[in-house]
């Protein structure tokens, strides 16, 4: 090879050099706020509504976050995912009007205000309720504004000027209206039954307000002496993990079909509390385990019976003679199992669902042994004034002194705690307001039907919420707190019936709409009752409604009240909301309208750290979205969301964010290359697909494939894998393949004037630029939902500062672009190219060549290799200066190298290096006017 040249002219000005104002560095933390200001100034949201007039509406109803503290990474995940779906639907031709909202009432805010009081030495109970509510409102309003600014900084587009909040007067009036609907159809009732109760917060809690933590508790085995019936003189042995419920015991339950054995204790271990001669009943299936636990080393079986044979037996309370001198009847319950314990369950009707209903069925009263604060009532023998959290020791001592305790054991188990106070919960029977699930309204049955008619992403969500609805009890909607919407009803004192007068309901709602729910505490009852009723005849209910009922009612005062599409197309939240907002919304809407307020439910997983651990300040593994935005920009955080397997648990941390930043740089560089290659492009250059080379048609095919993925995601709300596929396309199909091959034609197949304006170009270059135009329009719009800042910057870099990608629609990709046969043929060519590239790289490492343009490539194909492989220009495809295709007499084998019959051979290309295109060709020097150029380059400089 002759690389020596006599340079007589600098040809650099004759080569097309890509130019663009789209910079290589994103500098997102600086540029993103500028973009937000630009969108605000141009009234982007209002313009979107204007151009969407007449389109089919798409409503993703926002599940309200709680207005309490700065956003965490879970908030960012949720709002980004919603924003991507909304933006994509908008660009797909819908009217995606998104109204963000907040949940503002409830215990967490009360807890924060009470914490201020405790710090200041104030007693919350001495603060007037209206003053307390005003402080709660101000607290919520502050954090609502903080969170709104943080959501906007994430790039979330929505009707922020008309956001909703559950504490808005109109919202409070609408929530009261929904309560009145349940009162009117009589699904609402007041009843005494056990509910999950927080002794610390002194209120009932919803299941969604509960978290489970490991807790060490005490399990006990206790004798209940049989005093009446065929088995008098023996003892029933119960096992319980809640010793504090023993003072509330009023019965014992057996399984009617369970086999029980009556055994006589013959010998015991030294430390055993069992006594020789005891006759004890336990389930046959649990006898061996019980004997080992109780230290019984020898026993004899006296009798085997079925549980129903014990019906009619009566026991004594194990603390009889110590203030518990009532009878304890033996009852039969199908809920009794032999999974653990003894096969008998002690019944404390104030402290368990099964206990309550079985005792109620048999006319057994519910004792009030435990007060709201978790302390035993003053009239409870032996234990008055003791907190149930500290009751295990005194209860066990009393049982042992009475000779009733057989065994005590400490154990670790998962136990319900308040998610706010972190304190353990108890079951406690208190008068509360409930919504009936199985009455004439058939709320449960209708809810299950609605679940069957709802689309779920992922599909597993259907079974999860269905199982919860199937097994849930009646909905306890009352809370004994102050900050919320009161259950604004009156109860007639004479018959305990709810006053269902529509005029009273309407008067109440009208007052709430103008004054807010504070009016319930500020105005006299007569203002609500009117002149037809005497306030002295009615009890005014001051319990507030469960915040889940409030948020479950948002479909009424956000969608219906604003004339928006109902039911909503989509609800999207974390997977924990199957027991929270999804279920509350379902039950509320079904109970008042008979159908679900949504057509589809999408759920996200939870965010963990890089090691798969739950985030906590103590571990120092918290990733704050504000810090990510400050270091990388919101687009990086958004890219992380949509590159993740979003429906399962996600991981985030420093290394993962660095990876996302690297992926972003590749996407940005792809956009920059496209924009540079399109400099000066006009519609006059366009080439029809059928006139394009195969390589360009292959890129259009890939765009058609991606377009199908995007359309499917828009239709199904499932974006899994879409943006990883787009990144893969940018990195593998474009940067490492198409751009690499076509940069020679793009740079050199063009004649420029002295000002750098194009005079003429090759058909290949025209086709390339036509494809670049399609690439830009497709990629920029497809990326706009997930990278709104970057995509808009890339759009404006081409179409001007007044342009905005978010006002555009996804391009209409012709179905003709899809060509699976072409793709299959090129898959074989790319496999051969991969092997050839490996040989070129080895030659470069060995020092045989400095670049692939110094090489000649020889490809030897099987005699039956496809025609496309035999006719392709391997020099163009592998970016060498020369190539030769040899056809072997052998047939193809198997595997990736099947078409090849020899390893591609690399040798020095003959000729001289062209000063303009750098190819090494024998023809360089033929043109005396341009002795350093090849024929192609001579043609474009003359």
PDB file of C-alpha atoms in Angstrom, residues 223 261-270 272-280 282 287-302 406:
ATOM      1  CA  UNK A 223     -56.583 -25.433  81.682  1.00  0.00           C
ATOM      2  CA  UNK A 261     -58.707 -37.309  72.996  1.00  0.00           C
ATOM      3  CA  UNK A 262     -59.134 -37.307  76.748  1.00  0.00           C
ATOM      4  CA  UNK A 263     -55.801 -38.300  78.250  1.00  0.00           C
ATOM      5  CA  UNK A 264     -54.673 -38.957  81.773  1.00  0.00           C
ATOM      6  CA  UNK A 265     -51.259 -37.641  82.775  1.00  0.00           C
ATOM      7  CA  UNK A 266     -49.121 -40.488  84.124  1.00  0.00           C
ATOM      8  CA  UNK A 267     -45.707 -38.817  84.446  1.00  0.00           C
ATOM      9  CA  UNK A 268     -44.237 -35.350  83.910  1.00  0.00           C
ATOM     10  CA  UNK A 269     -40.829 -33.750  83.532  1.00  0.00           C
ATOM     11  CA  UNK A 270     -39.338 -31.938  86.528  1.00  0.00           C
ATOM     12  CA  UNK A 272     -43.560 -29.228  83.994  1.00  0.00           C
ATOM     13  CA  UNK A 273     -46.638 -27.439  85.316  1.00  0.00           C
ATOM     14  CA  UNK A 274     -48.757 -30.450  84.347  1.00  0.00           C
ATOM     15  CA  UNK A 275     -49.843 -32.687  87.246  1.00  0.00           C
ATOM     16  CA  UNK A 276     -49.924 -36.470  87.450  1.00  0.00           C
ATOM     17  CA  UNK A 277     -53.542 -37.538  87.426  1.00  0.00           C
ATOM     18  CA  UNK A 278     -54.757 -34.585  85.329  1.00  0.00           C
ATOM     19  CA  UNK A 279     -57.341 -35.525  82.706  1.00  0.00           C
ATOM     20  CA  UNK A 280     -57.008 -33.223  79.725  1.00  0.00           C
ATOM     21  CA  UNK A 282     -56.653 -31.923  73.311  1.00  0.00           C
ATOM     22  CA  UNK A 287     -51.431 -34.644  71.195  1.00  0.00           C
ATOM     23  CA  UNK A 288     -47.764 -35.496  70.667  1.00  0.00           C
ATOM     24  CA  UNK A 289     -46.735 -31.886  70.131  1.00  0.00           C
ATOM     25  CA  UNK A 290     -48.750 -30.747  73.148  1.00  0.00           C
ATOM     26  CA  UNK A 291     -47.266 -33.446  75.372  1.00  0.00           C
ATOM     27  CA  UNK A 292     -43.756 -32.406  74.393  1.00  0.00           C
ATOM     28  CA  UNK A 293     -44.561 -28.720  74.981  1.00  0.00           C
ATOM     29  CA  UNK A 294     -46.201 -29.349  78.362  1.00  0.00           C
ATOM     30  CA  UNK A 295     -43.506 -31.750  79.602  1.00  0.00           C
ATOM     31  CA  UNK A 296     -45.849 -34.757  79.787  1.00  0.00           C
ATOM     32  CA  UNK A 297     -43.622 -37.818  79.452  1.00  0.00           C
ATOM     33  CA  UNK A 298     -46.267 -40.500  80.011  1.00  0.00           C
ATOM     34  CA  UNK A 299     -49.986 -40.524  79.409  1.00  0.00           C
ATOM     35  CA  UNK A 300     -52.898 -42.859  78.832  1.00  0.00           C
ATOM     36  CA  UNK A 301     -55.837 -42.300  76.516  1.00  0.00           C
ATOM     37  CA  UNK A 302     -59.197 -42.543  78.238  1.00  0.00           C
ATOM     38  CA  UNK A 406     -49.657 -25.505  81.859  1.00  0.00           C
TER      39      UNK A 406
END
